[in-house]
mmCIF file of C-alpha atoms in Angstrom:
data_model
loop_
_atom_site.group_PDB
_atom_site.id
_atom_site.type_symbol
_atom_site.label_atom_id
_atom_site.label_comp_id
_atom_site.label_asym_id
_atom_site.label_seq_id
_atom_site.Cartn_x
_atom_site.Cartn_y
_atom_site.Cartn_z
ATOM 1 C CA UNK A 14 -138.679 43.549 -146.902
ATOM 2 C CA UNK A 15 -135.389 45.991 -147.478
ATOM 3 C CA UNK A 16 -132.768 43.360 -147.414
ATOM 4 C CA UNK A 17 -128.739 43.911 -146.592
ATOM 5 C CA UNK A 18 -126.499 41.201 -148.539
ATOM 6 C CA UNK A 19 -123.719 40.356 -146.892
ATOM 7 C CA UNK A 20 -121.023 38.705 -149.171
ATOM 8 C CA UNK A 21 -122.056 38.912 -153.115
ATOM 9 C CA UNK A 22 -120.570 35.529 -154.735
ATOM 10 C CA UNK A 23 -122.641 33.417 -156.426
ATOM 11 C CA UNK A 24 -124.500 32.362 -153.345
ATOM 12 C CA UNK A 25 -125.320 36.426 -152.744
ATOM 13 C CA UNK A 26 -126.202 37.451 -156.553
ATOM 14 C CA UNK A 27 -128.553 33.917 -156.487
ATOM 15 C CA UNK A 28 -129.946 35.276 -153.040
ATOM 16 C CA UNK A 29 -130.553 38.817 -154.581
ATOM 17 C CA UNK A 30 -132.322 36.862 -157.744
ATOM 18 C CA UNK A 31 -134.947 35.139 -155.446
ATOM 19 C CA UNK A 32 -135.503 37.843 -152.994
ATOM 20 C CA UNK A 33 -136.628 40.265 -156.109
ATOM 21 C CA UNK A 34 -138.530 37.702 -157.545
ATOM 22 C CA UNK A 35 -140.341 37.296 -154.147
ATOM 23 C CA UNK A 36 -141.234 41.141 -154.147
ATOM 24 C CA UNK A 37 -138.413 42.240 -151.888
ATOM 25 C CA UNK A 38 -135.725 45.189 -152.341
ATOM 26 C CA UNK A 39 -131.810 44.643 -151.804
ATOM 27 C CA UNK A 40 -130.934 48.182 -150.704
ATOM 28 C CA UNK A 41 -126.766 47.586 -149.860
ATOM 29 C CA UNK A 42 -124.738 44.598 -150.992
ATOM 30 C CA UNK A 43 -121.686 44.775 -148.559
ATOM 31 C CA UNK A 44 -118.418 42.566 -149.974
ATOM 32 C CA UNK A 45 -114.748 42.563 -150.038
ATOM 33 C CA UNK A 46 -114.471 45.761 -152.004
ATOM 34 C CA UNK A 47 -116.816 48.096 -149.577
ATOM 35 C CA UNK A 48 -116.838 46.263 -146.043
ATOM 36 C CA UNK A 49 -113.884 48.749 -144.358
ATOM 37 C CA UNK A 50 -116.409 51.564 -145.000
ATOM 38 C CA UNK A 51 -119.935 50.152 -143.828
ATOM 39 C CA UNK A 52 -121.131 51.322 -140.404
ATOM 40 C CA UNK A 53 -124.268 51.078 -137.945
ATOM 41 C CA UNK A 54 -125.341 53.840 -140.239
ATOM 42 C CA UNK A 55 -125.476 52.147 -143.562
ATOM 43 C CA UNK A 56 -127.923 49.536 -142.458
ATOM 44 C CA UNK A 57 -130.599 51.993 -141.196
ATOM 45 C CA UNK A 58 -133.920 51.299 -142.612
ATOM 46 C CA UNK A 59 -133.023 47.615 -143.392
ATOM 47 C CA UNK A 60 -135.527 44.749 -142.437
ATOM 48 C CA UNK A 61 -133.279 42.367 -142.303
ATOM 49 C CA UNK A 62 -129.750 41.046 -143.041
ATOM 50 C CA UNK A 63 -128.532 37.819 -145.020
ATOM 51 C CA UNK A 64 -124.960 36.902 -144.871
ATOM 52 C CA UNK A 65 -123.217 34.397 -147.229
ATOM 53 C CA UNK A 66 -119.762 35.843 -147.190
ATOM 54 C CA UNK A 67 -116.680 34.077 -144.981
ATOM 55 C CA UNK A 68 -116.003 32.654 -141.786
ATOM 56 C CA UNK A 69 -114.447 35.582 -140.362
ATOM 57 C CA UNK A 70 -115.992 38.197 -142.289
ATOM 58 C CA UNK A 71 -119.509 36.277 -140.863
ATOM 59 C CA UNK A 72 -118.360 37.003 -136.946
ATOM 60 C CA UNK A 73 -117.881 40.748 -138.207
ATOM 61 C CA UNK A 74 -120.994 40.917 -139.724
ATOM 62 C CA UNK A 75 -122.505 39.835 -136.875
ATOM 63 C CA UNK A 76 -121.203 42.053 -134.342
ATOM 64 C CA UNK A 77 -122.211 44.854 -137.026
ATOM 65 C CA UNK A 78 -125.914 43.514 -137.165
ATOM 66 C CA UNK A 79 -126.683 43.179 -133.301
ATOM 67 C CA UNK A 80 -125.074 47.053 -132.868
ATOM 68 C CA UNK A 81 -127.666 47.803 -135.251
ATOM 69 C CA UNK A 82 -130.603 46.032 -133.931
ATOM 70 C CA UNK A 83 -130.849 44.320 -137.527
ATOM 71 C CA UNK A 84 -132.118 40.948 -137.553
ATOM 72 C CA UNK A 85 -129.735 38.527 -139.370
ATOM 73 C CA UNK A 86 -129.754 34.941 -141.229
ATOM 74 C CA UNK A 87 -126.382 33.626 -141.363
ATOM 75 C CA UNK A 88 -125.558 30.930 -144.302
ATOM 76 C CA UNK A 89 -121.979 31.371 -143.766
ATOM 77 C CA UNK A 90 -120.206 27.861 -141.957
ATOM 78 C CA UNK A 91 -116.670 27.943 -140.406
ATOM 79 C CA UNK A 92 -117.635 29.802 -137.569
ATOM 80 C CA UNK A 93 -119.241 27.539 -135.484
ATOM 81 C CA UNK A 94 -116.550 27.490 -132.552
ATOM 82 C CA UNK A 95 -118.152 30.742 -131.861
ATOM 83 C CA UNK A 96 -121.678 29.552 -131.690
ATOM 84 C CA UNK A 97 -121.938 29.739 -127.521
ATOM 85 C CA UNK A 98 -120.847 33.289 -127.512
ATOM 86 C CA UNK A 99 -122.797 34.713 -130.457
ATOM 87 C CA UNK A 100 -125.795 32.974 -128.936
ATOM 88 C CA UNK A 101 -125.270 34.733 -125.393
ATOM 89 C CA UNK A 102 -124.692 38.149 -126.980
ATOM 90 C CA UNK A 103 -127.863 37.748 -129.294
ATOM 91 C CA UNK A 104 -130.142 36.861 -126.349
ATOM 92 C CA UNK A 105 -128.437 39.237 -124.005
ATOM 93 C CA UNK A 106 -128.873 42.081 -126.016
ATOM 94 C CA UNK A 107 -131.948 40.967 -127.402
ATOM 95 C CA UNK A 108 -131.391 40.287 -130.929
ATOM 96 C CA UNK A 109 -132.634 38.175 -133.622
ATOM 97 C CA UNK A 110 -130.335 35.845 -135.586
ATOM 98 C CA UNK A 111 -130.936 32.364 -137.513
ATOM 99 C CA UNK A 112 -128.157 30.610 -138.713
ATOM 100 C CA UNK A 113 -127.989 26.909 -140.321
ATOM 101 C CA UNK A 114 -125.717 24.774 -142.466
ATOM 102 C CA UNK A 115 -128.190 24.291 -145.427
ATOM 103 C CA UNK A 116 -131.201 26.277 -146.178
ATOM 104 C CA UNK A 117 -132.581 24.101 -148.489
ATOM 105 C CA UNK A 118 -135.773 22.597 -148.073
ATOM 106 C CA UNK A 119 -134.628 19.278 -149.156
ATOM 107 C CA UNK A 120 -132.052 19.026 -147.224
ATOM 108 C CA UNK A 121 -133.526 19.764 -144.145
ATOM 109 C CA UNK A 122 -136.257 17.040 -144.786
ATOM 110 C CA UNK A 123 -132.814 15.002 -145.273
ATOM 111 C CA UNK A 124 -131.750 15.876 -141.834
ATOM 112 C CA UNK A 125 -134.848 14.857 -140.436
ATOM 113 C CA UNK A 126 -135.272 11.396 -141.713
ATOM 114 C CA UNK A 127 -131.402 11.225 -141.314
ATOM 115 C CA UNK A 128 -132.057 10.847 -137.204
ATOM 116 C CA UNK A 129 -135.240 8.455 -137.562
ATOM 117 C CA UNK A 130 -132.698 6.166 -140.013
ATOM 118 C CA UNK A 131 -129.748 6.560 -137.093
ATOM 119 C CA UNK A 132 -132.428 5.864 -134.490
ATOM 120 C CA UNK A 133 -133.699 2.743 -136.234
ATOM 121 C CA UNK A 134 -130.563 1.327 -137.020
ATOM 122 C CA UNK A 135 -128.777 1.866 -133.416
ATOM 123 C CA UNK A 136 -130.163 -1.410 -132.395
ATOM 124 C CA UNK A 137 -128.587 -3.111 -135.482
ATOM 125 C CA UNK A 138 -124.782 -3.236 -134.312
ATOM 126 C CA UNK A 139 -123.252 -5.106 -137.319
ATOM 127 C CA UNK A 140 -123.946 -1.753 -139.241
ATOM 128 C CA UNK A 141 -121.059 0.356 -139.146
ATOM 129 C CA UNK A 142 -121.820 4.107 -140.368
ATOM 130 C CA UNK A 143 -119.678 6.942 -142.348
ATOM 131 C CA UNK A 144 -120.815 10.158 -143.916
ATOM 132 C CA UNK A 145 -119.339 11.172 -147.363
ATOM 133 C CA UNK A 146 -119.549 14.934 -148.922
ATOM 134 C CA UNK A 147 -118.525 16.277 -151.869
ATOM 135 C CA UNK A 148 -118.538 19.790 -153.196
ATOM 136 C CA UNK A 149 -116.468 22.158 -155.367
ATOM 137 C CA UNK A 150 -112.885 23.051 -155.281
ATOM 138 C CA UNK A 151 -113.535 26.374 -153.925
ATOM 139 C CA UNK A 152 -115.104 25.444 -150.956
ATOM 140 C CA UNK A 153 -112.957 27.053 -147.797
ATOM 141 C CA UNK A 154 -114.318 24.734 -145.182
ATOM 142 C CA UNK A 155 -114.144 20.496 -144.815
ATOM 143 C CA UNK A 156 -116.085 19.075 -143.676
ATOM 144 C CA UNK A 157 -118.908 21.118 -145.110
ATOM 145 C CA UNK A 158 -121.406 22.428 -142.165
ATOM 146 C CA UNK A 159 -123.960 20.375 -143.594
ATOM 147 C CA UNK A 160 -122.037 17.284 -143.228
ATOM 148 C CA UNK A 161 -121.559 18.562 -139.526
ATOM 149 C CA UNK A 162 -125.363 18.416 -138.945
ATOM 150 C CA UNK A 163 -125.877 15.295 -140.390
ATOM 151 C CA UNK A 164 -122.966 13.731 -138.437
ATOM 152 C CA UNK A 165 -124.355 15.423 -135.194
ATOM 153 C CA UNK A 166 -127.914 13.952 -135.684
ATOM 154 C CA UNK A 167 -126.241 10.577 -136.310
ATOM 155 C CA UNK A 168 -124.172 10.898 -132.778
ATOM 156 C CA UNK A 169 -127.029 12.043 -131.492
ATOM 157 C CA UNK A 170 -128.913 8.843 -131.915
ATOM 158 C CA UNK A 171 -126.116 6.484 -131.707
ATOM 159 C CA UNK A 172 -125.002 4.081 -128.530
ATOM 160 C CA UNK A 173 -121.949 3.430 -130.371
ATOM 161 C CA UNK A 174 -120.378 6.672 -132.203
ATOM 162 C CA UNK A 175 -119.002 9.490 -129.563
ATOM 163 C CA UNK A 176 -117.413 12.039 -131.858
ATOM 164 C CA UNK A 177 -116.973 12.571 -135.601
ATOM 165 C CA UNK A 178 -113.446 12.936 -137.449
ATOM 166 C CA UNK A 179 -112.902 14.472 -140.435
ATOM 167 C CA UNK A 180 -110.465 12.875 -143.842
ATOM 168 C CA UNK A 181 -110.093 15.244 -146.579
ATOM 169 C CA UNK A 182 -109.308 12.825 -149.647
ATOM 170 C CA UNK A 183 -106.061 13.898 -151.149
ATOM 171 C CA UNK A 184 -104.888 15.732 -148.443
ATOM 172 C CA UNK A 185 -101.819 14.766 -145.950
ATOM 173 C CA UNK A 186 -102.146 11.275 -144.024
ATOM 174 C CA UNK A 187 -105.435 9.605 -144.572
ATOM 175 C CA UNK A 188 -107.664 9.627 -141.265
ATOM 176 C CA UNK A 189 -108.934 6.101 -139.638
ATOM 177 C CA UNK A 190 -111.730 6.315 -137.354
ATOM 178 C CA UNK A 191 -111.673 4.587 -134.560
ATOM 179 C CA UNK A 192 -114.435 2.236 -133.946
ATOM 180 C CA UNK A 193 -116.313 4.754 -131.786
ATOM 181 C CA UNK A 194 -115.550 7.621 -134.129
ATOM 182 C CA UNK A 195 -117.834 8.624 -137.091
ATOM 183 C CA UNK A 196 -115.763 9.400 -140.305
ATOM 184 C CA UNK A 197 -116.736 12.202 -142.626
ATOM 185 C CA UNK A 198 -115.082 11.886 -145.960
ATOM 186 C CA UNK A 199 -114.516 15.127 -147.533
ATOM 187 C CA UNK A 200 -113.684 15.417 -151.662
ATOM 188 C CA UNK A 201 -113.436 18.261 -153.691
ATOM 189 C CA UNK A 202 -114.172 18.021 -157.002
ATOM 190 C CA UNK A 203 -114.736 21.091 -159.931
ATOM 191 C CA UNK A 204 -118.086 22.486 -159.938
ATOM 192 C CA UNK A 205 -119.881 19.964 -157.487
ATOM 193 C CA UNK A 206 -122.632 22.020 -155.744
ATOM 194 C CA UNK A 207 -123.181 19.809 -152.908
ATOM 195 C CA UNK A 208 -123.696 15.754 -152.327
ATOM 196 C CA UNK A 209 -123.870 13.961 -149.070
ATOM 197 C CA UNK A 210 -124.372 10.432 -148.461
ATOM 198 C CA UNK A 211 -125.052 8.393 -145.574
ATOM 199 C CA UNK A 212 -123.610 4.630 -145.852
ATOM 200 C CA UNK A 213 -124.240 1.942 -143.174
ATOM 201 C CA UNK A 214 -122.525 -1.279 -144.178
ATOM 202 C CA UNK A 215 -122.429 -4.483 -142.968
ATOM 203 C CA UNK A 216 -121.272 -7.654 -143.798
ATOM 204 C CA UNK A 217 -123.949 -8.701 -146.141
ATOM 205 C CA UNK A 218 -125.503 -5.309 -147.633
ATOM 206 C CA UNK A 219 -125.293 -2.048 -147.537
ATOM 207 C CA UNK A 220 -127.960 0.979 -146.906
ATOM 208 C CA UNK A 221 -127.121 4.589 -148.617
ATOM 209 C CA UNK A 222 -129.073 7.419 -148.131
ATOM 210 C CA UNK A 223 -128.160 10.583 -150.213
ATOM 211 C CA UNK A 224 -128.910 14.006 -151.135
ATOM 212 C CA UNK A 225 -127.523 15.448 -154.127
ATOM 213 C CA UNK A 226 -127.969 19.354 -155.316
ATOM 214 C CA UNK A 227 -128.062 19.891 -158.884
ATOM 215 C CA UNK A 228 -127.736 23.489 -158.326
ATOM 216 C CA UNK A 229 -127.374 26.263 -155.371
ATOM 217 C CA UNK A 230 -130.854 27.205 -156.137
ATOM 218 C CA UNK A 231 -132.556 25.583 -153.518
ATOM 219 C CA UNK A 232 -130.036 26.959 -151.128
ATOM 220 C CA UNK A 233 -130.784 30.845 -151.922
ATOM 221 C CA UNK A 234 -134.521 30.457 -152.016
ATOM 222 C CA UNK A 235 -134.140 28.735 -148.484
ATOM 223 C CA UNK A 236 -132.171 31.613 -147.132
ATOM 224 C CA UNK A 237 -134.830 34.417 -148.481
ATOM 225 C CA UNK A 238 -137.602 32.103 -147.040
ATOM 226 C CA UNK A 239 -135.774 32.021 -143.502
ATOM 227 C CA UNK A 240 -135.318 36.098 -143.755
ATOM 228 C CA UNK A 241 -139.368 36.143 -144.271
ATOM 229 C CA UNK A 242 -139.499 33.868 -141.090
ATOM 230 C CA UNK A 243 -137.322 35.723 -139.003
ATOM 231 C CA UNK A 244 -139.275 38.865 -139.535
ATOM 232 C CA UNK A 245 -141.104 40.097 -136.365
ATOM 233 C CA UNK A 246 -139.520 37.687 -133.858
ATOM 234 C CA UNK A 247 -136.326 37.884 -131.431
ATOM 235 C CA UNK A 248 -133.816 35.275 -130.239
ATOM 236 C CA UNK A 249 -131.302 32.604 -131.564
ATOM 237 C CA UNK A 250 -132.649 30.127 -134.082
ATOM 238 C CA UNK A 251 -131.502 27.522 -136.355
ATOM 239 C CA UNK A 252 -132.775 26.927 -139.747
ATOM 240 C CA UNK A 253 -134.399 23.563 -138.317
ATOM 241 C CA UNK A 254 -136.881 25.680 -136.370
ATOM 242 C CA UNK A 255 -138.340 27.050 -139.985
ATOM 243 C CA UNK A 256 -139.944 23.126 -140.495
ATOM 244 C CA UNK A 257 -142.194 21.202 -138.576
ATOM 245 C CA UNK A 258 -141.510 17.652 -140.048
ATOM 246 C CA UNK A 259 -142.671 15.946 -136.480
ATOM 247 C CA UNK A 260 -146.025 17.189 -136.960
ATOM 248 C CA UNK A 261 -145.917 16.059 -140.681
ATOM 249 C CA UNK A 262 -144.537 12.409 -139.258
ATOM 250 C CA UNK A 263 -146.912 12.181 -136.118
ATOM 251 C CA UNK A 264 -143.440 11.544 -134.437
ATOM 252 C CA UNK A 265 -143.420 13.341 -131.053
ATOM 253 C CA UNK A 266 -140.371 11.294 -129.465
#
């Protein structure tokens, strides 16, 4: 594939590394230094774009790729308030977009098991649940997109929790969740790629379900795999659609 990279921070550089390793070619790199001068004509000849930029830049990049009829993988989070309008624009103009809060294979396995665990524990009301996420201090959004996806998976399978609330530790007044609210606790620590934990606590025990990223390699490789999967498809997709864990586990519910 001929790939356009939208954003060239640590993730963009890693994506380039894995793309080349898998036989692809990066034909254009777009970042804050040249974004204002990039037009539709600059994207001609490319097969796919991969966006790991910023929330505001991602929305602009999505519009540009739609105009250029260029399939797009979006790993940037923080723009999901506009998700529905982007989806409508994508489908109406018959474009191709795949987005996700996390492209790591391990995290997507985590997403699936998280839903199964929430469903299994739901009848036992003595357990209260919360989500904890830890990232490096340079991360722009809180909670992380991954934590939100985890929270949504719990809410879908809980008869007690209706919404989530976020407490950024060390910033402002502590947020205390109500009984029907799922607490996402966000911590920012130097150079932590990403750690996500789901805690189910009762008076007698605690169940802890955890994913720890050792580095960003899994995210970058997953983004390239997603771009490969998107080839030849038209529509609006989530990264979870790449994986069919239901078939693996025989779970059709």
